[in-house]
Structures are given as C-alpha cells and as structure tokens.
Amino acid sequence: MKQEASHFEEIYQANYPRVIRICRGYVNGDEQLAKDLAQEVFIKVWRCLATFRNESSIATWIYRITVNTCLLQLRKKKYHNNAKALETYSETEEEEGPSKEKQLKKMYQCINTLSEENRGIILLELEGLPQKEIATVIGFSHEAIRVRVHRIKNSLTKCVQNDGI
C-alpha cells in the first residue's frame, strides 16, 4: 500500500500542473472550480491506477480523464453557455497591465467560444502535448488533429486581432 501511495504521489506531482491548467481553460479561469475538477481527476486516477493497461503513456491516460471530467462538468452545469461568468471574471481583473497579459486574456476568451472538442484540442496543444498524443486522447486521426489545430489557430488569431469574441 505504501508503494502504491508513493507511485501515485509521483504521478500526481508530475501531472498536476498540466491538469489544473487544462481544467482552468475549460471553466473560463474559475480557479476554485478548476481545483475541484483537478481533484476529481486525481480521485479517478487513484481509483483506476491498478487497472491502467499501459496502452498509452500514463500522461495521455490522465489527459483523457481530465478532458472527460471537464466535458462532463460542462454538460452538467451548462457552464459553457454562461457568458456572464466569463464577463465577471474579466471585469474583476485589473484593466491596466501589460498588453501581453491583455492579449492572453483575450485569447482565453476566444478559446472559450470554441466548441468543446476544439477547445480540448487547443488546450492540449497549448500544453505542448504532441499532436499524435492529442489524436489518441481525443480519438481522431493524427491528420485530422493537424488540420483542426491549424484551423483553430487561424480562428483564434482572427478573434484576438479583431476583438471578435
């Protein structure tokens, strides 16, 4: 049991920063909800770790759990339709600051206008996950992911540049 806990702790430490960032991206920056979702992800990892089949890397498996957990939350709460939550989050941040920070906020606002699938793809891409792994996590072919990433990036660039959220 002690060895299992130690192994889980290593997995947790290695993957938590990415999991929390992905969760934050899905919930429009709501830090508390992102932490709750990340906790739920790691509870699932703990419960299912013994049944992990090593068909992919453990990180890919955890990303899949993260994406599924976040999508389930969005469906339950219809969080993605709540534009007021995004506006409230944006308004609480100080308006003054470096333009790079404003562009980053704008980019995340634009990301939140994407479909659930596209949002998942681009959040994993932003995490630096190789496109082949994203294809495994999302369940698409590598070629489909390459095309989607390209289209999503073009769409986000236009959105950020044109203030068109």
Short mmCIF file of N, CA and C in Angstrom, two decimals:
data_model
loop_
_atom_site.label_atom_id
_atom_site.label_comp_id
_atom_site.label_asym_id
_atom_site.label_seq_id
_atom_site.Cartn_x
_atom_site.Cartn_y
_atom_site.Cartn_z
N MET A 1 0.83 -1.20 0.00
CA MET A 1 0.00 0.00 0.00
C MET A 1 0.87 1.26 0.00
N LYS A 2 1.96 1.21 0.77
CA LYS A 2 2.84 2.36 0.84
C LYS A 2 3.50 2.63 -0.51
N GLN A 3 3.85 1.56 -1.21
CA GLN A 3 4.47 1.69 -2.53
C GLN A 3 3.47 2.29 -3.52
N GLU A 4 2.21 1.87 -3.46
CA GLU A 4 1.17 2.43 -4.32
C GLU A 4 1.00 3.92 -4.07
N ALA A 5 0.99 4.29 -2.81
CA ALA A 5 0.83 5.71 -2.46
C ALA A 5 2.01 6.53 -2.97
N SER A 6 3.19 5.98 -2.85
CA SER A 6 4.38 6.67 -3.34
C SER A 6 4.34 6.82 -4.85
N HIS A 7 3.92 5.76 -5.55
CA HIS A 7 3.80 5.80 -7.01
C HIS A 7 2.76 6.84 -7.44
N PHE A 8 1.63 6.85 -6.74
CA PHE A 8 0.58 7.83 -7.03
C PHE A 8 1.09 9.25 -6.80
N GLU A 9 1.82 9.46 -5.71
CA GLU A 9 2.36 10.79 -5.40
C GLU A 9 3.26 11.29 -6.53
N GLU A 10 4.09 10.41 -7.08
CA GLU A 10 4.95 10.78 -8.21
C GLU A 10 4.12 11.18 -9.42
N ILE A 11 3.10 10.39 -9.71
CA ILE A 11 2.21 10.68 -10.84
C ILE A 11 1.51 12.02 -10.62
N TYR A 12 1.03 12.23 -9.42
CA TYR A 12 0.33 13.46 -9.08
C TYR A 12 1.24 14.67 -9.27
N GLN A 13 2.44 14.61 -8.71
CA GLN A 13 3.38 15.74 -8.80
C GLN A 13 3.76 16.03 -10.25
N ALA A 14 3.91 14.99 -11.05
CA ALA A 14 4.33 15.17 -12.44
C ALA A 14 3.21 15.73 -13.32
N ASN A 15 1.97 15.46 -12.98
CA ASN A 15 0.86 15.79 -13.87
C ASN A 15 -0.08 16.89 -13.38
N TYR A 16 -0.04 17.22 -12.09
CA TYR A 16 -0.98 18.20 -11.56
C TYR A 16 -0.92 19.56 -12.26
N PRO A 17 0.27 20.12 -12.50
CA PRO A 17 0.29 21.46 -13.12
C PRO A 17 -0.43 21.50 -14.48
N ARG A 18 -0.24 20.50 -15.28
CA ARG A 18 -0.93 20.47 -16.59
C ARG A 18 -2.42 20.24 -16.42
N VAL A 19 -2.78 19.35 -15.52
CA VAL A 19 -4.21 19.06 -15.30
C VAL A 19 -4.94 20.32 -14.85
N ILE A 20 -4.37 21.05 -13.91
CA ILE A 20 -5.05 22.25 -13.41
C ILE A 20 -5.16 23.31 -14.50
N ARG A 21 -4.13 23.44 -15.35
CA ARG A 21 -4.21 24.42 -16.44
C ARG A 21 -5.29 24.03 -17.45
N ILE A 22 -5.39 22.77 -17.75
CA ILE A 22 -6.42 22.33 -18.69
C ILE A 22 -7.80 22.58 -18.08
N CYS A 23 -7.97 22.23 -16.83
CA CYS A 23 -9.26 22.46 -16.16
C CYS A 23 -9.60 23.94 -16.14
N ARG A 24 -8.62 24.77 -15.82
CA ARG A 24 -8.84 26.22 -15.80
C ARG A 24 -9.30 26.72 -17.17
N GLY A 25 -8.71 26.18 -18.22
CA GLY A 25 -9.11 26.57 -19.57
C GLY A 25 -10.54 26.20 -19.89
N TYR A 26 -10.99 25.07 -19.38
CA TYR A 26 -12.36 24.63 -19.64
C TYR A 26 -13.39 25.44 -18.87
N VAL A 27 -13.01 25.99 -17.72
CA VAL A 27 -14.00 26.67 -16.88
C VAL A 27 -13.77 28.18 -16.81
N ASN A 28 -13.25 28.73 -17.89
CA ASN A 28 -13.11 30.18 -18.03
C ASN A 28 -12.30 30.81 -16.92
N GLY A 29 -11.32 30.10 -16.41
CA GLY A 29 -10.44 30.68 -15.40
C GLY A 29 -10.98 30.62 -13.98
N ASP A 30 -12.10 29.96 -13.75
CA ASP A 30 -12.66 29.82 -12.40
C ASP A 30 -11.73 28.91 -11.59
N GLU A 31 -10.89 29.53 -10.77
CA GLU A 31 -9.83 28.80 -10.06
C GLU A 31 -10.39 27.73 -9.13
N GLN A 32 -11.43 28.03 -8.38
CA GLN A 32 -11.98 27.07 -7.43
C GLN A 32 -12.57 25.87 -8.16
N LEU A 33 -13.32 26.13 -9.22
CA LEU A 33 -13.91 25.02 -9.97
C LEU A 33 -12.81 24.20 -10.64
N ALA A 34 -11.77 24.85 -11.12
CA ALA A 34 -10.65 24.13 -11.73
C ALA A 34 -9.98 23.22 -10.71
N LYS A 35 -9.79 23.70 -9.50
CA LYS A 35 -9.20 22.87 -8.44
C LYS A 35 -10.09 21.69 -8.10
N ASP A 36 -11.40 21.93 -8.05
CA ASP A 36 -12.34 20.84 -7.78
C ASP A 36 -12.28 19.77 -8.87
N LEU A 37 -12.22 20.22 -10.12
CA LEU A 37 -12.14 19.27 -11.23
C LEU A 37 -10.82 18.50 -11.21
N ALA A 38 -9.73 19.20 -10.92
CA ALA A 38 -8.43 18.52 -10.85
C ALA A 38 -8.44 17.48 -9.73
N GLN A 39 -9.06 17.81 -8.62
CA GLN A 39 -9.16 16.85 -7.52
C GLN A 39 -9.97 15.63 -7.96
N GLU A 40 -11.06 15.88 -8.67
CA GLU A 40 -11.88 14.78 -9.18
C GLU A 40 -11.09 13.91 -10.14
N VAL A 41 -10.28 14.53 -11.00
CA VAL A 41 -9.44 13.79 -11.93
C VAL A 41 -8.52 12.85 -11.18
N PHE A 42 -7.85 13.35 -10.15
CA PHE A 42 -6.89 12.52 -9.44
C PHE A 42 -7.54 11.48 -8.54
N ILE A 43 -8.76 11.71 -8.13
CA ILE A 43 -9.51 10.66 -7.43
C ILE A 43 -9.77 9.51 -8.41
N LYS A 44 -10.15 9.85 -9.64
CA LYS A 44 -10.37 8.82 -10.66
C LYS A 44 -9.07 8.09 -10.98
N VAL A 45 -7.97 8.83 -11.07
CA VAL A 45 -6.67 8.21 -11.35
C VAL A 45 -6.33 7.23 -10.23
N TRP A 46 -6.50 7.65 -8.99
CA TRP A 46 -6.20 6.78 -7.84
C TRP A 46 -7.04 5.51 -7.88
N ARG A 47 -8.32 5.67 -8.13
CA ARG A 47 -9.22 4.51 -8.14
C ARG A 47 -8.91 3.53 -9.27
N CYS A 48 -8.47 4.05 -10.41
CA CYS A 48 -8.29 3.21 -11.60
C CYS A 48 -6.83 2.90 -11.91
N LEU A 49 -5.91 3.35 -11.09
CA LEU A 49 -4.49 3.17 -11.38
C LEU A 49 -4.12 1.69 -11.51
N ALA A 50 -4.71 0.85 -10.70
CA ALA A 50 -4.41 -0.59 -10.75
C ALA A 50 -4.87 -1.23 -12.06
N THR A 51 -5.86 -0.60 -12.72
CA THR A 51 -6.39 -1.17 -13.96
C THR A 51 -5.79 -0.51 -15.20
N PHE A 52 -4.86 0.43 -15.02
CA PHE A 52 -4.21 1.08 -16.16
C PHE A 52 -3.47 0.02 -16.96
N ARG A 53 -3.74 -0.03 -18.29
CA ARG A 53 -3.25 -1.12 -19.13
C ARG A 53 -1.96 -0.80 -19.88
N ASN A 54 -1.40 0.37 -19.69
CA ASN A 54 -0.15 0.77 -20.37
C ASN A 54 -0.25 0.74 -21.88
N GLU A 55 -1.44 0.93 -22.43
CA GLU A 55 -1.60 1.00 -23.89
C GLU A 55 -1.15 2.36 -24.42
N SER A 56 -1.05 3.32 -23.54
CA SER A 56 -0.54 4.65 -23.87
C SER A 56 0.28 5.10 -22.67
N SER A 57 0.86 6.28 -22.76
CA SER A 57 1.60 6.77 -21.60
C SER A 57 0.62 7.14 -20.50
N ILE A 58 1.10 7.14 -19.29
CA ILE A 58 0.23 7.49 -18.16
C ILE A 58 -0.27 8.93 -18.30
N ALA A 59 0.58 9.82 -18.85
CA ALA A 59 0.17 11.21 -19.04
C ALA A 59 -0.99 11.31 -20.02
N THR A 60 -0.93 10.54 -21.11
CA THR A 60 -2.03 10.54 -22.09
C THR A 60 -3.31 10.05 -21.44
N TRP A 61 -3.21 9.01 -20.64
CA TRP A 61 -4.36 8.46 -19.93
C TRP A 61 -4.95 9.52 -18.99
N ILE A 62 -4.09 10.24 -18.28
CA ILE A 62 -4.57 11.28 -17.35
C ILE A 62 -5.19 12.44 -18.12
N TYR A 63 -4.62 12.82 -19.27
CA TYR A 63 -5.23 13.87 -20.09
C TYR A 63 -6.63 13.46 -20.53
N ARG A 64 -6.79 12.22 -20.92
CA ARG A 64 -8.11 11.74 -21.35
C ARG A 64 -9.10 11.83 -20.20
N ILE A 65 -8.68 11.42 -19.02
CA ILE A 65 -9.55 11.53 -17.83
C ILE A 65 -9.88 13.00 -17.58
N THR A 66 -8.90 13.87 -17.71
CA THR A 66 -9.10 15.31 -17.47
C THR A 66 -10.11 15.88 -18.45
N VAL A 67 -9.92 15.60 -19.73
CA VAL A 67 -10.84 16.12 -20.76
C VAL A 67 -12.24 15.59 -20.51
N ASN A 68 -12.38 14.30 -20.24
CA ASN A 68 -13.71 13.72 -20.00
C ASN A 68 -14.35 14.32 -18.75
N THR A 69 -13.58 14.53 -17.70
CA THR A 69 -14.12 15.10 -16.46
C THR A 69 -14.60 16.53 -16.70
N CYS A 70 -13.80 17.31 -17.42
CA CYS A 70 -14.17 18.70 -17.71
C CYS A 70 -15.41 18.76 -18.61
N LEU A 71 -15.44 17.91 -19.63
CA LEU A 71 -16.61 17.92 -20.52
C LEU A 71 -17.87 17.50 -19.78
N LEU A 72 -17.75 16.53 -18.89
CA LEU A 72 -18.90 16.11 -18.09
C LEU A 72 -19.40 17.27 -17.23
N GLN A 73 -18.47 18.01 -16.64
CA GLN A 73 -18.84 19.18 -15.83
C GLN A 73 -19.56 20.21 -16.68
N LEU A 74 -19.05 20.47 -17.87
CA LEU A 74 -19.68 21.45 -18.75
C LEU A 74 -21.10 21.03 -19.12
N ARG A 75 -21.25 19.77 -19.37
CA ARG A 75 -22.59 19.28 -19.72
C ARG A 75 -23.54 19.35 -18.54
N LYS A 76 -23.04 19.02 -17.37
CA LYS A 76 -23.89 19.05 -16.16
C LYS A 76 -24.36 20.46 -15.86
N LYS A 77 -23.43 21.38 -15.84
CA LYS A 77 -23.74 22.74 -15.41
C LYS A 77 -24.05 23.69 -16.56
N LYS A 78 -23.85 23.22 -17.79
CA LYS A 78 -24.00 24.08 -18.96
C LYS A 78 -23.18 25.34 -18.78
N TYR A 79 -22.00 25.13 -18.22
CA TYR A 79 -21.10 26.22 -17.89
C TYR A 79 -20.67 27.01 -19.12
N HIS A 80 -20.54 26.33 -20.24
CA HIS A 80 -20.06 26.99 -21.45
C HIS A 80 -21.06 27.99 -22.00
N ASN A 81 -22.33 27.90 -21.59
CA ASN A 81 -23.34 28.85 -22.06
C ASN A 81 -23.44 30.08 -21.16
N ASN A 82 -22.69 30.07 -20.07
CA ASN A 82 -22.81 31.16 -19.10
C ASN A 82 -21.80 32.25 -19.42
N ALA A 83 -22.14 33.10 -20.36
CA ALA A 83 -21.24 34.17 -20.78
C ALA A 83 -21.02 35.18 -19.65
N LYS A 84 -21.98 35.32 -18.76
CA LYS A 84 -21.84 36.27 -17.66
C LYS A 84 -20.70 35.89 -16.73
N ALA A 85 -20.47 34.60 -16.54
CA ALA A 85 -19.36 34.16 -15.69
C ALA A 85 -18.04 34.63 -16.29
N LEU A 86 -17.91 34.53 -17.59
CA LEU A 86 -16.69 34.98 -18.26
C LEU A 86 -16.55 36.49 -18.13
N GLU A 87 -17.63 37.23 -18.32
CA GLU A 87 -17.57 38.68 -18.21
C GLU A 87 -17.20 39.09 -16.78
N THR A 88 -17.79 38.43 -15.80
CA THR A 88 -17.49 38.75 -14.41
C THR A 88 -16.02 38.50 -14.12
N TYR A 89 -15.50 37.38 -14.60
CA TYR A 89 -14.08 37.06 -14.40
C TYR A 89 -13.21 38.14 -15.04
N SER A 90 -13.55 38.55 -16.24
CA SER A 90 -12.76 39.57 -16.94
C SER A 90 -12.81 40.91 -16.23
N GLU A 91 -13.99 41.26 -15.71
CA GLU A 91 -14.15 42.55 -15.06
C GLU A 91 -13.41 42.62 -13.73
N THR A 92 -13.23 41.49 -13.05
CA THR A 92 -12.55 41.52 -11.77
C THR A 92 -11.06 41.69 -11.93
N GLU A 93 -10.53 41.39 -13.09
CA GLU A 93 -9.11 41.59 -13.35
C GLU A 93 -8.87 43.07 -13.62
N GLU A 94 -7.76 43.58 -13.23
CA GLU A 94 -7.45 44.99 -13.48
C GLU A 94 -7.33 45.23 -14.97
N GLU A 95 -7.88 46.33 -15.41
CA GLU A 95 -7.85 46.68 -16.82
C GLU A 95 -6.46 47.11 -17.25
N GLU A 96 -5.71 47.68 -16.33
CA GLU A 96 -4.38 48.15 -16.68
C GLU A 96 -3.39 47.02 -16.49
N GLY A 97 -2.40 46.98 -17.33
CA GLY A 97 -1.38 45.96 -17.25
C GLY A 97 -0.72 45.82 -18.59
N PRO A 98 0.27 44.99 -18.66
CA PRO A 98 0.97 44.81 -19.93
C PRO A 98 0.03 44.33 -21.02
N SER A 99 0.27 44.78 -22.25
CA SER A 99 -0.60 44.39 -23.35
C SER A 99 -0.53 42.90 -23.62
N LYS A 100 0.61 42.28 -23.31
CA LYS A 100 0.73 40.83 -23.50
C LYS A 100 -0.27 40.10 -22.60
N GLU A 101 -0.43 40.59 -21.37
CA GLU A 101 -1.39 39.99 -20.45
C GLU A 101 -2.82 40.15 -20.98
N LYS A 102 -3.11 41.33 -21.52
CA LYS A 102 -4.44 41.57 -22.10
C LYS A 102 -4.68 40.65 -23.29
N GLN A 103 -3.65 40.46 -24.11
CA GLN A 103 -3.79 39.57 -25.26
C GLN A 103 -4.03 38.14 -24.81
N LEU A 104 -3.35 37.74 -23.74
CA LEU A 104 -3.53 36.39 -23.22
C LEU A 104 -4.96 36.19 -22.71
N LYS A 105 -5.47 37.19 -21.99
CA LYS A 105 -6.86 37.12 -21.52
C LYS A 105 -7.82 37.05 -22.71
N LYS A 106 -7.53 37.85 -23.71
CA LYS A 106 -8.35 37.88 -24.92
C LYS A 106 -8.32 36.51 -25.60
N MET A 107 -7.13 35.92 -25.66
CA MET A 107 -7.01 34.61 -26.29
C MET A 107 -7.86 33.57 -25.55
N TYR A 108 -7.82 33.58 -24.22
CA TYR A 108 -8.62 32.62 -23.46
C TYR A 108 -10.11 32.89 -23.61
N GLN A 109 -10.48 34.15 -23.76
CA GLN A 109 -11.88 34.45 -24.04
C GLN A 109 -12.28 33.85 -25.39
N CYS A 110 -11.40 33.99 -26.36
CA CYS A 110 -11.66 33.42 -27.69
C CYS A 110 -11.70 31.90 -27.64
N ILE A 111 -10.81 31.30 -26.87
CA ILE A 111 -10.80 29.84 -26.73
C ILE A 111 -12.13 29.36 -26.17
N ASN A 112 -12.68 30.12 -25.25
CA ASN A 112 -13.94 29.71 -24.62
C ASN A 112 -15.14 29.83 -25.55
N THR A 113 -14.96 30.44 -26.72
CA THR A 113 -16.04 30.49 -27.70
C THR A 113 -16.02 29.27 -28.62
N LEU A 114 -14.94 28.48 -28.55
CA LEU A 114 -14.81 27.30 -29.42
C LEU A 114 -15.74 26.19 -28.95
N SER A 115 -15.99 25.23 -29.85
CA SER A 115 -16.75 24.05 -29.48
C SER A 115 -15.97 23.27 -28.42
N GLU A 116 -16.63 22.38 -27.70
CA GLU A 116 -15.97 21.60 -26.66
C GLU A 116 -14.79 20.81 -27.23
N GLU A 117 -14.99 20.17 -28.38
CA GLU A 117 -13.92 19.39 -28.99
C GLU A 117 -12.73 20.25 -29.34
N ASN A 118 -12.98 21.36 -30.03
CA ASN A 118 -11.89 22.24 -30.44
C ASN A 118 -11.19 22.87 -29.25
N ARG A 119 -11.95 23.18 -28.22
CA ARG A 119 -11.34 23.74 -27.01
C ARG A 119 -10.39 22.71 -26.38
N GLY A 120 -10.83 21.47 -26.32
CA GLY A 120 -9.98 20.42 -25.78
C GLY A 120 -8.71 20.25 -26.59
N ILE A 121 -8.84 20.29 -27.91
CA ILE A 121 -7.69 20.13 -28.79
C ILE A 121 -6.69 21.25 -28.57
N ILE A 122 -7.15 22.48 -28.57
CA ILE A 122 -6.22 23.61 -28.47
C ILE A 122 -5.61 23.71 -27.07
N LEU A 123 -6.36 23.36 -26.03
CA LEU A 123 -5.79 23.39 -24.69
C LEU A 123 -4.68 22.35 -24.55
N LEU A 124 -4.86 21.18 -25.14
CA LEU A 124 -3.80 20.17 -25.11
C LEU A 124 -2.61 20.62 -25.96
N GLU A 125 -2.88 21.26 -27.08
CA GLU A 125 -1.81 21.80 -27.93
C GLU A 125 -1.01 22.86 -27.16
N LEU A 126 -1.71 23.73 -26.45
CA LEU A 126 -1.04 24.76 -25.67
C LEU A 126 -0.21 24.18 -24.53
N GLU A 127 -0.59 23.01 -24.06
CA GLU A 127 0.18 22.33 -23.02
C GLU A 127 1.44 21.69 -23.58
N GLY A 128 1.57 21.70 -24.90
CA GLY A 128 2.77 21.14 -25.52
C GLY A 128 2.68 19.66 -25.78
N LEU A 129 1.49 19.11 -25.69
CA LEU A 129 1.31 17.69 -25.97
C LEU A 129 1.50 17.45 -27.46
N PRO A 130 2.27 16.46 -27.85
CA PRO A 130 2.45 16.18 -29.29
C PRO A 130 1.10 15.87 -29.95
N GLN A 131 0.97 16.27 -31.20
CA GLN A 131 -0.30 16.10 -31.90
C GLN A 131 -0.71 14.63 -32.01
N LYS A 132 0.24 13.73 -32.08
CA LYS A 132 -0.11 12.30 -32.12
C LYS A 132 -0.77 11.87 -30.81
N GLU A 133 -0.28 12.41 -29.69
CA GLU A 133 -0.90 12.09 -28.40
C GLU A 133 -2.27 12.75 -28.29
N ILE A 134 -2.40 13.97 -28.80
CA ILE A 134 -3.71 14.63 -28.79
C ILE A 134 -4.70 13.78 -29.57
N ALA A 135 -4.27 13.25 -30.70
CA ALA A 135 -5.13 12.38 -31.51
C ALA A 135 -5.59 11.18 -30.69
N THR A 136 -4.68 10.60 -29.92
CA THR A 136 -5.03 9.45 -29.07
C THR A 136 -6.02 9.86 -27.99
N VAL A 137 -5.77 11.00 -27.36
CA VAL A 137 -6.64 11.47 -26.28
C VAL A 137 -8.04 11.79 -26.80
N ILE A 138 -8.11 12.50 -27.92
CA ILE A 138 -9.39 12.96 -28.45
C ILE A 138 -10.11 11.85 -29.23
N GLY A 139 -9.33 10.94 -29.83
CA GLY A 139 -9.93 9.85 -30.58
C GLY A 139 -10.07 10.15 -32.06
N PHE A 140 -9.23 11.04 -32.58
CA PHE A 140 -9.22 11.38 -34.01
C PHE A 140 -7.92 10.88 -34.61
N SER A 141 -7.83 10.92 -35.93
CA SER A 141 -6.58 10.59 -36.60
C SER A 141 -5.60 11.74 -36.42
N HIS A 142 -4.32 11.43 -36.57
CA HIS A 142 -3.30 12.47 -36.45
C HIS A 142 -3.50 13.55 -37.50
N GLU A 143 -3.84 13.16 -38.71
CA GLU A 143 -4.05 14.13 -39.79
C GLU A 143 -5.22 15.06 -39.46
N ALA A 144 -6.30 14.51 -38.91
CA ALA A 144 -7.45 15.34 -38.54
C ALA A 144 -7.07 16.36 -37.47
N ILE A 145 -6.24 15.95 -36.52
CA ILE A 145 -5.80 16.86 -35.47
C ILE A 145 -4.93 17.96 -36.06
N ARG A 146 -4.02 17.60 -36.96
CA ARG A 146 -3.16 18.61 -37.61
C ARG A 146 -4.00 19.68 -38.29
N VAL A 147 -5.00 19.25 -39.05
CA VAL A 147 -5.85 20.18 -39.77
C VAL A 147 -6.65 21.04 -38.78
N ARG A 148 -7.22 20.40 -37.77
CA ARG A 148 -8.01 21.15 -36.79
C ARG A 148 -7.17 22.18 -36.04
N VAL A 149 -5.96 21.79 -35.63
CA VAL A 149 -5.09 22.72 -34.91
C VAL A 149 -4.80 23.93 -35.78
N HIS A 150 -4.50 23.68 -37.03
CA HIS A 150 -4.23 24.78 -37.96
C HIS A 150 -5.44 25.72 -38.07
N ARG A 151 -6.61 25.15 -38.25
CA ARG A 151 -7.83 25.97 -38.38
C ARG A 151 -8.16 26.71 -37.09
N ILE A 152 -7.97 26.04 -35.97
CA ILE A 152 -8.26 26.66 -34.68
C ILE A 152 -7.32 27.84 -34.46
N LYS A 153 -6.04 27.65 -34.75
CA LYS A 153 -5.06 28.73 -34.58
C LYS A 153 -5.41 29.93 -35.46
N ASN A 154 -5.81 29.67 -36.70
CA ASN A 154 -6.22 30.77 -37.58
C ASN A 154 -7.43 31.50 -37.01
N SER A 155 -8.39 30.74 -36.54
CA SER A 155 -9.60 31.31 -35.96
C SER A 155 -9.28 32.15 -34.72
N LEU A 156 -8.42 31.64 -33.86
CA LEU A 156 -8.05 32.38 -32.65
C LEU A 156 -7.27 33.64 -32.98
N THR A 157 -6.40 33.56 -33.97
CA THR A 157 -5.64 34.75 -34.38
C THR A 157 -6.59 35.84 -34.84
N LYS A 158 -7.55 35.48 -35.68
CA LYS A 158 -8.54 36.47 -36.15
C LYS A 158 -9.34 37.02 -34.99
N CYS A 159 -9.75 36.16 -34.09
CA CYS A 159 -10.56 36.58 -32.95
C CYS A 159 -9.79 37.57 -32.07
N VAL A 160 -8.56 37.27 -31.76
CA VAL A 160 -7.76 38.13 -30.89
C VAL A 160 -7.47 39.46 -31.58
N GLN A 161 -7.14 39.42 -32.86
CA GLN A 161 -6.79 40.64 -33.59
C GLN A 161 -7.99 41.53 -33.85
N ASN A 162 -9.14 40.93 -34.04
CA ASN A 162 -10.33 41.70 -34.39
C ASN A 162 -11.26 41.96 -33.22
N ASP A 163 -10.83 41.59 -32.02
CA ASP A 163 -11.72 41.71 -30.86
C ASP A 163 -13.06 41.07 -31.11
N GLY A 164 -13.07 39.99 -31.86
CA GLY A 164 -14.32 39.36 -32.25
C GLY A 164 -14.66 38.14 -31.45
N ILE A 165 -14.99 38.34 -30.18
CA ILE A 165 -15.40 37.18 -29.40
C ILE A 165 -16.90 37.02 -29.40
#
